[in-house]
Coordinates of C-alpha atoms in Angstrom, one line a residue:
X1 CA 35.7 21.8 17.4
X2 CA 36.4 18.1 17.6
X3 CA 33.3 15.7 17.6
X4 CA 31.1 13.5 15.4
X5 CA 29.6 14.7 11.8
X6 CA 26.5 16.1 12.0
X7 CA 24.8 13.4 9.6
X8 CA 23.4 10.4 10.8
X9 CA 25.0 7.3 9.8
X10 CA 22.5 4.3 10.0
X11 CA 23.7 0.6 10.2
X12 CA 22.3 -1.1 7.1
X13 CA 19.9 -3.5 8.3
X14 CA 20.5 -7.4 8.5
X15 CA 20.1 -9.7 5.9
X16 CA 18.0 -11.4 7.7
X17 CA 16.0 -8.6 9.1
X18 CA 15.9 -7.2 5.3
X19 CA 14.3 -10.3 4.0
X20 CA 11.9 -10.4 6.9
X21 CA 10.9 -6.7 5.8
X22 CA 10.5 -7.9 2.3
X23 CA 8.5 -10.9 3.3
X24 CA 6.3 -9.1 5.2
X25 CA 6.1 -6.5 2.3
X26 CA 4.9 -9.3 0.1
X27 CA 2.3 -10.6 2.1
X28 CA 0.9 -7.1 2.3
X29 CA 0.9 -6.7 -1.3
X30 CA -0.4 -9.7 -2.0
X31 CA -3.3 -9.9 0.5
X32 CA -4.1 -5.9 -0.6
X33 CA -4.2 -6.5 -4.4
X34 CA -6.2 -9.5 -3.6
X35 CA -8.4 -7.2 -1.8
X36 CA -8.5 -4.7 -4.3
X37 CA -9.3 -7.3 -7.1
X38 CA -12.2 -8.8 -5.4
X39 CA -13.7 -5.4 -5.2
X40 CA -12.9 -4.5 -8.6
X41 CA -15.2 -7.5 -9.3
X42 CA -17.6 -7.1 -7.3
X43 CA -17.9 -3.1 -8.9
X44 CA -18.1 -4.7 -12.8
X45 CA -20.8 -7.6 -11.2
X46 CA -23.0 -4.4 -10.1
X47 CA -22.8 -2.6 -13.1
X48 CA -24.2 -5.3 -15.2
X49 CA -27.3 -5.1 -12.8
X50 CA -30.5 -3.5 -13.7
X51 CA -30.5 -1.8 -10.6
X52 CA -27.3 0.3 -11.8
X53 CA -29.0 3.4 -12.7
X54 CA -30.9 3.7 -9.6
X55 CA -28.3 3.0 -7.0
X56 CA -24.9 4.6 -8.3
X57 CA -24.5 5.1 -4.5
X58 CA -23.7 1.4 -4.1
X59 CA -20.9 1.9 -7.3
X60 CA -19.5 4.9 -5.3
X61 CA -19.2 3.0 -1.8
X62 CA -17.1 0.6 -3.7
X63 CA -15.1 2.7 -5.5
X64 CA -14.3 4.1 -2.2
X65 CA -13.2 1.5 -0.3
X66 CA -11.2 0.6 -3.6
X67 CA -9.2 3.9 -3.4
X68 CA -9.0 3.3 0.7
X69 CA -7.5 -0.3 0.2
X70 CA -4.7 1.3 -2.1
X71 CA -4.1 4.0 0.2
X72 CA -3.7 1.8 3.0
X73 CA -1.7 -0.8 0.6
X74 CA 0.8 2.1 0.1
X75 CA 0.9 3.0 3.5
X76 CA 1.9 -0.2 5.0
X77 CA 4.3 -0.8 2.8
X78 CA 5.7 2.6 2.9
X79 CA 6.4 2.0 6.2
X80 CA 8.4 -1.6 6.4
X81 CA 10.2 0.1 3.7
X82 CA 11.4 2.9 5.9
X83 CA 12.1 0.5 8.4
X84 CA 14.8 -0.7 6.6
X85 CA 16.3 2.9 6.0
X86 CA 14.9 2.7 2.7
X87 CA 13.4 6.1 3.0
X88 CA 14.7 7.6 1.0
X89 CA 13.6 5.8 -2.0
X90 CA 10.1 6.0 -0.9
X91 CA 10.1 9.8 -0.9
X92 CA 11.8 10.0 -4.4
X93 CA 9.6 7.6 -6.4
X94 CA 6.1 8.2 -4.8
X95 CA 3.4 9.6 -7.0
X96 CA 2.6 13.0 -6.9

């Protein structure tokens, strides 16, 4: 049988492109840490508060969106990753 291998073979993405994809992966990193930070902060201000003990609910509903902005931060960048067929990679080093 005479035809083309079975794997896929990818064109390696453009400079340019790749730097675009890291660019944008930086931004995303940047503004999600920033995010993350700021409610890090915001978590410690609330626990020096008398009003700790009474309202943990209010420490929970940050911690929270905390843990949703880092799953989201992963996410995104996950995905301009693999859209520079870095895939791969992604798979191999993610957290278990």
């Amino acid at each position: 049988m005479h035809g083309e291998p079975s794997h896929d073979t990818q064109t390696p993405p453009s400079a340019e492109h790749f730097t675009q994809v890291v660019t944008e992966v930086d931004r995303l990193v940047q503004q999600g840490c920033a995010e993350i930070s700021a409610l890090s902060r915001m978590a410690l201000l609330w626990l020096e508060t008398p009003e700790t003990s009474n309202r943990l609910d209010v420490l929970a509903s940050a911690l929270r969106t905390i843990r949703n902005s880092a799953d989201m931060l992963a996410s995104e960048t996950s995905g301009e990753v693999v859209a520079v067929g870095c895939s791969h990679y992604v798979k191999s080093s993610a957290v278990p």
